Amino acid sequence: MAVRNKFLLPILINLFIQPLSMAADNNISPFISVEEIFTDNVNLDSFDEEDSFVSKANVGLQGEIDSAMVDAKINAYYSHLFFSHDSDENDGHETLNTNINITPWEKGPSLSLTGAIANVPRSNGENFAADLISGDTVRTTNYGAGLNYQIINSDFLFNSSISYNDSRSDDEVGESNGYTTSLGFQNGTSHRTIFWDLNGSYSDRKNRGQSARSYRIEAKLGLITNWKLNPFIRYYDESYTGSISNNSLEQGESLGAGFRWQPLSLMEIDISYNNAEDPELSDDYVAFDFSWQPTTRTQIAANYNQRFFGDSYGLNISHRNKRLTNTISYNEQIQAFQRDRFETFVESTVFCPFNQQITIDDCLDTLDGVDNPELFFEAPLLGIRAIEDNQFSLYKTLSWDSELAFTRTTFNFRVSGNEREELNSGDTQEFVTVSLDASRKLSPRSDLNLGFRFTRNDYYTTNNDTNADRQDYYRSYNIGYSRQLARLLSLDIDVRHLMRTSNFTSREYDETRATISIKKDF
């Protein structure tokens, strides 16, 4: 990037936002910060560990705007890194995370704008923990714009949206562009004879000549009776097509009848039997929806449906009291053109001695200077790289978030699991993350933070020559201290220890990293 373009991103955002934020609660402010970092394994390498001092200079904008017309959250900055071990690694990077909602009229449509620039691991399969310090990252951009319109009154509730999104990356993996529309329409509280609920969505995305289209419709129409059982009819249809779909991914239309049971206040149970129009695409099935709000602080929703890939489930539970907040969710989504499809390849080779129990530490990356090279054999080291994801995949995500907040101490616990199944090939990948964080307010100006994170990534990767199952385990331990030196000046100190273990011992490494940062707001 040319020097004259280093500050272009923050300046453009400020020029765009400033006229809209007049007479608003404008908390957008520029900042500069300097980070000094020491790492004892700068490349996160399993063989050749090398320490480095890294200086990172940041300049940017951050904050929020809250007004009747504009609601915006902005974090945009430019970073330049200087490495002591190799000045050729010195480089600059942009980061952006912006959400802007503009509502010109109180009861009219609103405009939403989103923008993101990030440097993500080039391949999560190769190194899930890669970042700007360790390298092997790729710059990705994601920009979107959309129109939203909603009407809420006692007669009906209506909401609609249309959005365009463009995702790109420097390695051209996971790119796509296209639009998505959605529609929701249901009765209001004033109706006493009929109720209805309509939800639909349509998506059309493209990636260099490849296309992925989908739509999904669910509609219910029923009668409100004097009893707690209300009959209704249900219509459902779903389809995923386009050039990337090698198989038939159509649910087919289904029409059914059922009852809505309301045994308690603010509890609804919908059960319906649905007849599939085309028995070759789907069997007849039972659909179930449950929602209950026993208190203003507790909400429960669950559903079961039959989709083209089989049984489908959904769950959302949230509960909070004075100190404890819990949220549990499970959802299933169909996606395409992502960055999480991988293949194995021979990344390099090492030379290991014959006729003994060996570990990777016994192997050499070259035989230069070895007296008896015939006593060694050549062993391949496999790498994993991201490739084009030109197919539909099923993502199943389960998460549990819990926060326990006291006057000066807060604990956060999170467990999440994700399973990705390629619908054309049937290959699967599984990811599990567990994290525990604690923060303690030591004084009005200082805080202490502790954190632990465990991640397990199970990959099944394939290419024409090599199939491999790989399980990687990441564990990180963090301790941090932050101090407000003045109203607009802050200090942060952080120490992290990261370990990776694997069923491929050649992939194991560990790193200790210490960071001290000073930030000045304006």
Coordinates of C-alpha atoms in Angstrom, one line a residue:
M1 CA 0.0 0.0 0.0
A2 CA 1.3 3.4 -0.9
V3 CA 2.1 5.8 2.0
R4 CA -0.4 8.3 0.9
N5 CA -3.2 5.7 1.3
K6 CA -2.4 4.6 4.8
F7 CA -5.0 6.9 6.5
L8 CA -7.5 6.8 3.6
L9 CA -10.0 4.4 5.2
P10 CA -10.5 6.3 8.5
I11 CA -10.7 9.7 6.7
L12 CA -13.4 8.5 4.2
I13 CA -15.5 7.0 7.0
N14 CA -15.3 10.3 9.0
L15 CA -16.2 12.4 6.0
F16 CA -19.3 10.2 5.4
I17 CA -20.5 10.0 9.0
Q18 CA -19.9 13.6 10.2
P19 CA -22.7 15.3 8.2
L20 CA -25.2 12.6 9.3
S21 CA -24.2 12.8 13.0
M22 CA -25.1 16.5 13.5
A23 CA -27.2 17.0 16.6
A24 CA -26.6 13.4 17.7
D25 CA -24.8 11.6 20.5
N26 CA -21.6 11.4 18.6
N27 CA -18.8 9.4 20.3
I28 CA -16.7 8.8 17.2
S29 CA -13.1 9.8 18.0
P30 CA -9.7 9.2 16.4
F31 CA -7.0 7.3 18.2
I32 CA -3.3 6.3 18.0
S33 CA -1.7 3.4 19.8
V34 CA 1.6 1.6 19.9
E35 CA 2.1 -2.1 20.8
E36 CA 5.4 -3.7 21.7
I37 CA 5.3 -7.4 21.4
F38 CA 7.8 -10.2 22.2
T39 CA 7.2 -13.8 21.0
D40 CA 9.5 -16.8 21.3
N41 CA 8.0 -18.5 18.2
V42 CA 7.0 -15.8 15.8
N43 CA 6.1 -18.2 12.9
L44 CA 4.3 -20.7 15.1
D45 CA 6.7 -23.3 13.7
S46 CA 7.0 -26.9 14.9
F47 CA 10.8 -27.2 14.0
D48 CA 12.5 -23.8 13.7
E49 CA 11.4 -21.7 16.6
E50 CA 12.5 -18.1 16.3
D51 CA 11.9 -15.2 18.7
S52 CA 11.2 -11.7 17.6
F53 CA 10.4 -8.2 18.9
V54 CA 7.5 -6.7 17.0
S55 CA 6.4 -3.1 17.0
K56 CA 2.9 -2.4 15.9
A57 CA 1.7 1.2 15.3
N58 CA -2.1 1.8 14.9
V59 CA -4.1 4.9 13.8
G60 CA -7.8 5.0 13.3
L61 CA -11.4 5.8 14.3
Q62 CA -13.7 4.1 16.8
G63 CA -17.0 4.8 18.6
E64 CA -20.7 5.0 18.2
I65 CA -23.4 7.4 16.9
D66 CA -26.9 7.3 18.4
S67 CA -29.5 9.7 17.0
A68 CA -33.0 9.6 15.7
M69 CA -31.7 9.3 12.2
V70 CA -28.4 7.4 12.5
D71 CA -27.3 4.4 14.6
A72 CA -23.7 3.5 13.8
K73 CA -20.9 1.5 15.3
I74 CA -17.5 2.1 13.8
N75 CA -14.0 0.6 14.3
A76 CA -11.6 1.4 11.6
Y77 CA -7.8 1.5 11.8
Y78 CA -4.5 1.0 9.9
S79 CA -1.7 -1.0 11.5
H80 CA 2.0 -1.2 10.5
L81 CA 4.2 -3.9 11.9
F82 CA 8.0 -3.9 12.3
F83 CA 9.8 -7.2 13.0
S84 CA 13.2 -7.5 14.5
H85 CA 14.0 -10.9 13.1
D86 CA 13.3 -10.0 9.5
S87 CA 12.7 -6.5 8.2
D88 CA 11.3 -8.0 4.9
E89 CA 8.2 -9.0 7.0
N90 CA 7.4 -5.4 7.8
D91 CA 4.0 -4.5 6.3
G92 CA 0.8 -2.5 6.8
H93 CA -2.8 -3.8 7.2
E94 CA -6.3 -2.3 7.4
T95 CA -9.0 -3.4 9.8
L96 CA -12.6 -2.4 9.5
N97 CA -15.8 -3.3 11.4
T98 CA -18.7 -1.0 10.7
N99 CA -22.5 -1.2 11.0
I100 CA -24.5 1.9 10.0
N101 CA -28.3 2.1 10.1
I102 CA -30.0 5.2 8.6
T103 CA -33.7 5.9 9.2
P104 CA -34.7 9.1 7.4
W105 CA -38.4 8.7 8.4
E106 CA -39.9 7.5 11.6
K107 CA -42.3 5.1 9.8
G108 CA -40.5 4.6 6.6
P109 CA -37.8 2.3 5.2
S110 CA -34.3 2.3 6.7
L111 CA -30.9 1.8 5.0
S112 CA -28.3 -0.5 6.4
L113 CA -24.6 -0.4 5.5
T114 CA -22.0 -2.8 6.6
G115 CA -18.3 -3.1 6.0
A116 CA -15.6 -5.4 7.2
I117 CA -11.9 -5.8 6.4
A118 CA -10.1 -8.5 8.3
N119 CA -6.9 -10.6 8.1
V120 CA -7.9 -14.2 8.7
P121 CA -5.9 -17.4 8.7
R122 CA -5.1 -18.4 5.2
S123 CA -6.2 -21.9 6.1
N124 CA -8.0 -22.8 9.4
G125 CA -7.0 -26.4 8.7
E126 CA -3.3 -25.5 8.5
N127 CA -3.1 -23.1 11.4
F128 CA -6.3 -22.0 13.3
A129 CA -4.3 -19.5 15.4
A130 CA -2.5 -17.6 12.6
D131 CA -2.6 -13.8 13.0
L132 CA -0.7 -10.7 11.8
I133 CA 2.2 -11.5 14.1
S134 CA 2.7 -15.1 13.0
G135 CA 1.8 -14.4 9.3
D136 CA 0.2 -16.8 6.9
T137 CA -3.0 -14.7 6.8
V138 CA -5.1 -13.4 4.0
R139 CA -7.0 -10.1 3.6
T140 CA -10.7 -10.5 3.3
T141 CA -13.4 -7.8 2.6
N142 CA -17.1 -7.9 3.1
Y143 CA -19.4 -5.0 2.1
G144 CA -23.1 -4.9 2.1
A145 CA -26.1 -2.6 1.7
G146 CA -29.7 -3.2 2.3
L147 CA -33.2 -1.7 2.7
N148 CA -35.5 -2.7 5.6
Y149 CA -39.1 -1.8 6.1
Q150 CA -41.4 -2.9 8.9
I151 CA -44.9 -2.0 10.1
I152 CA -46.1 -2.9 13.7
N153 CA -49.6 -2.3 14.8
S154 CA -52.5 -4.1 16.4
D155 CA -53.8 -5.4 13.0
F156 CA -50.6 -7.0 11.6
L157 CA -46.9 -7.2 11.8
F158 CA -45.0 -6.8 8.6
N159 CA -41.3 -6.8 7.9
S160 CA -39.3 -7.1 4.7
S161 CA -35.7 -6.6 3.6
I162 CA -33.5 -6.8 0.6
S163 CA -29.7 -6.7 0.7
Y164 CA -26.7 -6.9 -1.5
N165 CA -23.4 -8.4 -0.3
D166 CA -19.9 -8.7 -1.8
S167 CA -17.2 -10.9 -0.2
R168 CA -13.7 -11.0 -1.6
S169 CA -10.3 -12.3 -0.5
D170 CA -6.8 -11.8 -1.7
D171 CA -6.4 -15.5 -2.5
E172 CA -9.8 -15.6 -4.2
V173 CA -11.1 -18.4 -1.9
G174 CA -14.6 -18.0 -0.5
E175 CA -15.6 -15.1 -2.7
S176 CA -19.1 -14.5 -3.8
N177 CA -21.6 -11.7 -4.4
G178 CA -25.4 -11.5 -4.6
Y179 CA -28.6 -10.5 -2.9
T180 CA -30.9 -11.9 -0.3
T181 CA -34.6 -11.0 0.3
S182 CA -36.8 -11.9 3.2
L183 CA -40.5 -11.3 4.1
G184 CA -42.5 -11.8 7.3
F185 CA -46.2 -11.2 7.8
Q186 CA -48.4 -12.2 10.7
N187 CA -51.6 -11.1 12.4
G188 CA -51.7 -8.6 15.2
T189 CA -53.3 -8.8 18.6
S190 CA -56.7 -7.3 17.6
H191 CA -57.7 -10.3 15.5
R192 CA -60.3 -12.5 17.2
T193 CA -61.3 -14.9 14.3
I194 CA -58.2 -15.8 12.3
F195 CA -54.4 -15.9 12.7
W196 CA -51.7 -16.2 10.1
D197 CA -47.9 -16.4 9.9
L198 CA -45.9 -16.2 6.7
N199 CA -42.1 -16.3 6.4
G200 CA -40.1 -16.5 3.2
S201 CA -36.6 -15.9 1.9
Y202 CA -34.8 -16.0 -1.4
S203 CA -31.0 -15.8 -2.1
D204 CA -29.0 -15.6 -5.3
R205 CA -25.2 -15.7 -5.1
K206 CA -22.5 -16.0 -7.7
N207 CA -18.8 -16.7 -7.8
R208 CA -16.9 -16.5 -11.1
G209 CA -19.5 -18.2 -13.2
Q210 CA -20.8 -20.5 -10.5
S211 CA -24.3 -19.8 -9.0
A212 CA -26.2 -20.8 -5.9
R213 CA -29.9 -20.0 -5.5
S214 CA -32.2 -20.9 -2.8
Y215 CA -35.7 -20.1 -1.4
R216 CA -37.7 -21.2 1.6
I217 CA -41.4 -20.6 2.4
E218 CA -43.5 -21.5 5.4
A219 CA -47.1 -20.3 5.9
K220 CA -49.8 -21.0 8.4
L221 CA -53.4 -19.9 8.4
G222 CA -55.8 -20.8 11.2
L223 CA -59.0 -20.1 13.0
I224 CA -59.2 -18.6 16.5
T225 CA -61.7 -20.5 18.7
N226 CA -63.0 -20.0 22.2
W227 CA -61.1 -23.1 23.3
K228 CA -57.3 -23.5 23.7
L229 CA -57.1 -25.5 20.5
N230 CA -57.0 -23.5 17.2
P231 CA -56.9 -25.5 13.9
F232 CA -54.7 -24.3 11.1
I233 CA -53.3 -25.4 7.7
R234 CA -49.6 -25.3 6.9
Y235 CA -47.7 -24.9 3.6
Y236 CA -43.9 -25.5 3.3
D237 CA -41.5 -25.5 0.4
E238 CA -37.7 -25.3 0.1
S239 CA -35.2 -25.6 -2.7
Y240 CA -31.4 -25.2 -3.3
T241 CA -30.3 -25.0 -7.0
G242 CA -27.7 -23.5 -9.2
S243 CA -24.6 -24.7 -11.0
I244 CA -22.9 -25.8 -7.8
S245 CA -25.7 -28.3 -6.9
N246 CA -24.8 -31.8 -8.2
N247 CA -27.6 -33.5 -6.4
S248 CA -31.3 -32.8 -6.0
L249 CA -31.6 -30.5 -2.9
E250 CA -35.3 -29.9 -3.1
Q251 CA -37.6 -30.4 -0.3
G252 CA -40.7 -30.4 -2.5
E253 CA -44.0 -28.8 -1.6
S254 CA -45.9 -30.1 1.4
L255 CA -49.4 -29.2 2.7
G256 CA -50.6 -30.1 6.2
A257 CA -53.1 -29.5 8.9
G258 CA -52.7 -29.2 12.6
F259 CA -53.6 -27.5 15.9
R260 CA -52.2 -24.6 17.9
W261 CA -52.5 -25.5 21.6
Q262 CA -52.3 -22.7 24.2
P263 CA -52.3 -24.4 27.6
L264 CA -50.8 -21.5 29.4
S265 CA -50.5 -17.7 29.0
L266 CA -47.8 -16.8 26.5
M267 CA -47.3 -20.5 25.6
E268 CA -48.0 -21.9 22.1
I269 CA -47.5 -25.4 20.8
D270 CA -48.1 -26.0 17.0
I271 CA -48.3 -29.6 15.8
S272 CA -49.2 -30.5 12.2
Y273 CA -49.2 -33.5 9.9
N274 CA -47.8 -32.6 6.5
N275 CA -48.4 -34.5 3.2
A276 CA -45.5 -34.3 0.7
E277 CA -46.6 -33.6 -2.8
D278 CA -43.8 -35.6 -4.4
P279 CA -43.0 -38.8 -2.4
E280 CA -39.7 -39.2 -4.2
L281 CA -38.4 -36.0 -2.7
S282 CA -39.9 -36.3 0.8
D283 CA -42.0 -38.6 3.0
D284 CA -45.0 -37.4 4.9
Y285 CA -43.9 -35.9 8.3
V286 CA -44.9 -34.2 11.5
A287 CA -43.8 -30.6 12.2
F288 CA -43.6 -29.1 15.7
D289 CA -43.2 -25.6 17.0
F290 CA -43.0 -24.6 20.7
S291 CA -42.7 -21.1 22.2
W292 CA -43.1 -20.0 25.8
Q293 CA -42.3 -16.8 27.8
P294 CA -42.9 -17.8 31.4
T295 CA -41.5 -14.5 32.7
T296 CA -40.2 -11.3 31.2
R297 CA -36.6 -12.6 31.7
T298 CA -37.1 -16.1 30.3
Q299 CA -37.9 -17.2 26.7
I300 CA -37.9 -20.7 25.3
A301 CA -38.4 -21.7 21.6
A302 CA -38.0 -25.0 19.9
N303 CA -39.0 -26.6 16.6
Y304 CA -38.8 -29.8 14.6
N305 CA -39.3 -30.1 10.8
Q306 CA -38.5 -32.5 8.0
R307 CA -36.2 -31.0 5.4
F308 CA -34.5 -32.4 2.3
F309 CA -31.5 -33.6 4.3
G310 CA -33.6 -35.3 7.0
D311 CA -34.7 -34.4 10.5
S312 CA -34.2 -30.7 11.3
Y313 CA -34.2 -29.1 14.8
G314 CA -34.0 -25.6 16.3
L315 CA -33.6 -24.4 19.9
N316 CA -33.4 -21.0 21.6
I317 CA -33.4 -20.6 25.4
S318 CA -32.5 -17.4 27.2
H319 CA -32.8 -16.6 31.0
R320 CA -31.4 -13.8 33.1
N321 CA -31.7 -12.7 36.7
K322 CA -29.8 -10.1 38.7
R323 CA -26.4 -11.7 38.3
L324 CA -26.6 -14.7 35.9
T325 CA -27.4 -14.7 32.2
N326 CA -27.7 -17.9 30.1
T327 CA -28.3 -18.3 26.4
I328 CA -28.5 -21.7 24.6
S329 CA -29.1 -22.0 20.9
Y330 CA -29.0 -24.6 18.2
N331 CA -29.6 -23.9 14.5
E332 CA -29.1 -25.5 11.1
Q333 CA -28.2 -23.5 8.0
I334 CA -27.3 -24.2 4.3
Q335 CA -24.4 -22.2 3.0
A336 CA -22.0 -22.1 0.0
F337 CA -18.9 -20.2 -1.1
Q338 CA -17.2 -20.3 2.4
R339 CA -13.5 -20.6 3.4
D340 CA -13.8 -23.9 5.3
R341 CA -13.3 -26.5 2.6
F342 CA -9.8 -28.0 2.5
E343 CA -7.5 -30.4 0.8
T344 CA -4.3 -32.0 1.8
F345 CA -1.0 -31.6 0.0
V346 CA 2.7 -32.5 0.5
E347 CA 4.0 -29.3 2.0
S348 CA 7.6 -30.4 2.6
T349 CA 9.7 -33.5 3.4
V350 CA 12.0 -34.4 6.2
F351 CA 14.6 -37.2 6.7
C352 CA 14.1 -39.6 9.6
P353 CA 16.4 -42.4 10.8
F354 CA 15.6 -46.1 10.0
N355 CA 15.0 -48.9 12.6
Q356 CA 14.0 -47.0 15.7
Q357 CA 11.1 -45.4 17.5
I358 CA 11.2 -41.8 16.3
T359 CA 9.6 -38.5 16.9
I360 CA 9.6 -35.5 14.7
D361 CA 12.4 -34.1 16.8
D362 CA 14.6 -37.0 15.5
C363 CA 14.1 -35.9 11.8
L364 CA 16.2 -33.5 9.8
D365 CA 15.0 -31.1 7.1
T366 CA 18.2 -31.7 5.1
L367 CA 20.9 -34.4 4.8
D368 CA 23.6 -31.8 4.1
G369 CA 26.6 -32.6 6.3
V370 CA 25.2 -36.0 7.4
D371 CA 27.9 -38.7 7.4
N372 CA 25.6 -41.7 6.7
P373 CA 22.6 -40.4 4.6
E374 CA 21.7 -44.0 3.7
L375 CA 20.5 -44.5 7.3
F376 CA 17.7 -42.0 6.7
F377 CA 14.4 -42.2 4.8
E378 CA 12.4 -39.4 3.3
A379 CA 9.0 -38.7 5.0
P380 CA 6.4 -36.3 3.6
L381 CA 4.8 -33.6 5.8
L382 CA 1.2 -32.9 4.9
G383 CA -0.3 -29.5 4.9
I384 CA -3.9 -28.4 4.5
R385 CA -5.0 -25.5 2.3
A386 CA -8.4 -23.9 1.7
I387 CA -10.0 -24.5 -1.7
E388 CA -13.0 -23.2 -3.5
D389 CA -16.2 -24.2 -1.8
N390 CA -18.5 -24.5 -4.8
Q391 CA -21.1 -26.6 -3.2
F392 CA -23.9 -26.4 -0.6
S393 CA -23.0 -27.5 2.9
L394 CA -25.1 -28.1 6.0
Y395 CA -23.9 -26.3 9.2
K396 CA -25.1 -27.4 12.6
T397 CA -24.2 -25.0 15.4
L398 CA -24.8 -25.5 19.1
S399 CA -23.7 -22.9 21.6
W400 CA -24.1 -22.1 25.3
D401 CA -23.2 -18.7 26.7
S402 CA -23.2 -17.9 30.4
E403 CA -22.3 -14.7 32.3
L404 CA -22.1 -14.3 36.1
A405 CA -21.7 -10.7 37.1
F406 CA -20.9 -9.4 40.6
T407 CA -20.2 -5.8 41.6
R408 CA -16.5 -5.9 40.6
T409 CA -16.0 -9.4 39.1
T410 CA -17.4 -10.9 36.0
F411 CA -17.2 -14.5 34.7
N412 CA -18.0 -15.5 31.1
F413 CA -18.3 -19.1 30.0
R414 CA -18.9 -20.3 26.4
V415 CA -19.2 -23.7 24.8
S416 CA -19.8 -24.0 21.1
G417 CA -19.8 -26.8 18.6
N418 CA -20.1 -26.7 14.8
E419 CA -20.5 -29.6 12.4
R420 CA -20.1 -29.0 8.6
E421 CA -21.4 -31.6 6.1
E422 CA -20.7 -31.3 2.4
L423 CA -24.1 -32.2 0.9
N424 CA -22.5 -33.4 -2.4
S425 CA -19.7 -35.5 -1.0
G426 CA -20.9 -36.3 2.5
D427 CA -17.5 -35.3 4.1
T428 CA -17.8 -33.7 7.5
Q429 CA -15.7 -31.4 9.8
E430 CA -16.3 -30.8 13.4
F431 CA -15.2 -27.8 15.6
V432 CA -15.5 -27.5 19.4
T433 CA -14.6 -24.4 21.4
V434 CA -14.6 -24.0 25.2
S435 CA -13.6 -20.6 26.8
L436 CA -13.6 -19.2 30.3
D437 CA -12.9 -15.6 31.1
A438 CA -12.8 -13.7 34.3
S439 CA -12.4 -10.0 34.9
R440 CA -11.8 -8.1 38.1
K441 CA -12.1 -4.4 38.6
L442 CA -9.1 -3.6 40.9
S443 CA -9.8 0.1 41.2
P444 CA -11.8 2.7 39.3
R445 CA -8.9 2.9 36.8
S446 CA -7.6 -0.6 36.6
D447 CA -8.8 -4.1 35.6
L448 CA -7.3 -7.6 35.7
N449 CA -8.3 -10.3 33.2
L450 CA -7.8 -14.0 33.0
G451 CA -8.7 -16.3 30.2
F452 CA -8.5 -19.9 29.0
R453 CA -9.6 -21.2 25.6
F454 CA -9.7 -24.7 24.2
T455 CA -10.4 -25.5 20.6
R456 CA -10.7 -28.9 18.9
N457 CA -10.8 -29.1 15.1
D458 CA -11.5 -32.4 13.4
Y459 CA -10.9 -32.3 9.7
Y460 CA -11.6 -34.8 7.0
T461 CA -9.8 -33.6 3.9
T462 CA -9.3 -35.2 0.6
N463 CA -7.7 -34.8 -2.8
N464 CA -6.8 -37.1 -5.7
D465 CA -3.7 -38.6 -4.0
T466 CA -4.1 -38.3 -0.2
N467 CA -6.9 -38.8 2.3
A468 CA -6.2 -37.8 5.9
D469 CA -8.2 -37.4 9.1
R470 CA -6.7 -34.8 11.3
Q471 CA -7.4 -33.7 14.9
D472 CA -5.8 -30.5 16.1
Y473 CA -6.1 -29.2 19.7
Y474 CA -5.4 -25.6 20.6
R475 CA -5.1 -24.4 24.3
S476 CA -4.3 -20.8 25.2
Y477 CA -3.9 -19.1 28.6
N478 CA -4.1 -15.3 29.0
I479 CA -3.5 -12.9 31.7
G480 CA -4.0 -9.1 31.2
Y481 CA -3.8 -5.9 33.1
S482 CA -5.3 -2.6 31.9
R483 CA -4.9 0.8 33.5
Q484 CA -6.5 4.2 32.6
L485 CA -3.5 6.6 32.9
A486 CA -5.6 9.6 32.1
R487 CA -9.0 10.5 30.7
L488 CA -7.8 9.7 27.1
L489 CA -4.7 7.7 27.8
S490 CA -4.6 3.9 28.6
L491 CA -2.1 1.2 29.2
D492 CA -2.6 -2.6 28.5
I493 CA -0.3 -5.5 29.4
D494 CA -1.1 -9.0 28.2
V495 CA 0.7 -12.4 28.4
R496 CA -0.5 -15.4 26.4
H497 CA 0.8 -19.0 26.2
L498 CA -0.5 -21.0 23.2
M499 CA -0.1 -24.7 22.6
R500 CA -1.1 -26.9 19.7
T501 CA -1.2 -30.7 19.8
S502 CA -2.3 -33.0 17.0
N503 CA -2.6 -36.6 16.0
F504 CA 0.1 -35.5 13.5
T505 CA 3.0 -34.8 15.9
S506 CA 4.8 -32.8 13.2
R507 CA 2.2 -30.1 13.7
E508 CA 2.7 -29.5 17.4
Y509 CA 4.1 -26.2 18.6
D510 CA 3.9 -23.7 21.5
E511 CA 4.4 -20.0 21.8
T512 CA 4.6 -17.5 24.6
R513 CA 3.7 -13.9 23.7
A514 CA 3.9 -10.7 25.8
T515 CA 2.4 -7.4 24.7
I516 CA 2.4 -3.9 26.1
S517 CA 0.2 -1.3 24.5
I518 CA -0.3 2.4 25.0
K519 CA -3.4 4.1 23.4
K520 CA -4.2 7.8 23.1
D521 CA -7.7 8.9 22.2
F522 CA -8.6 12.4 20.9

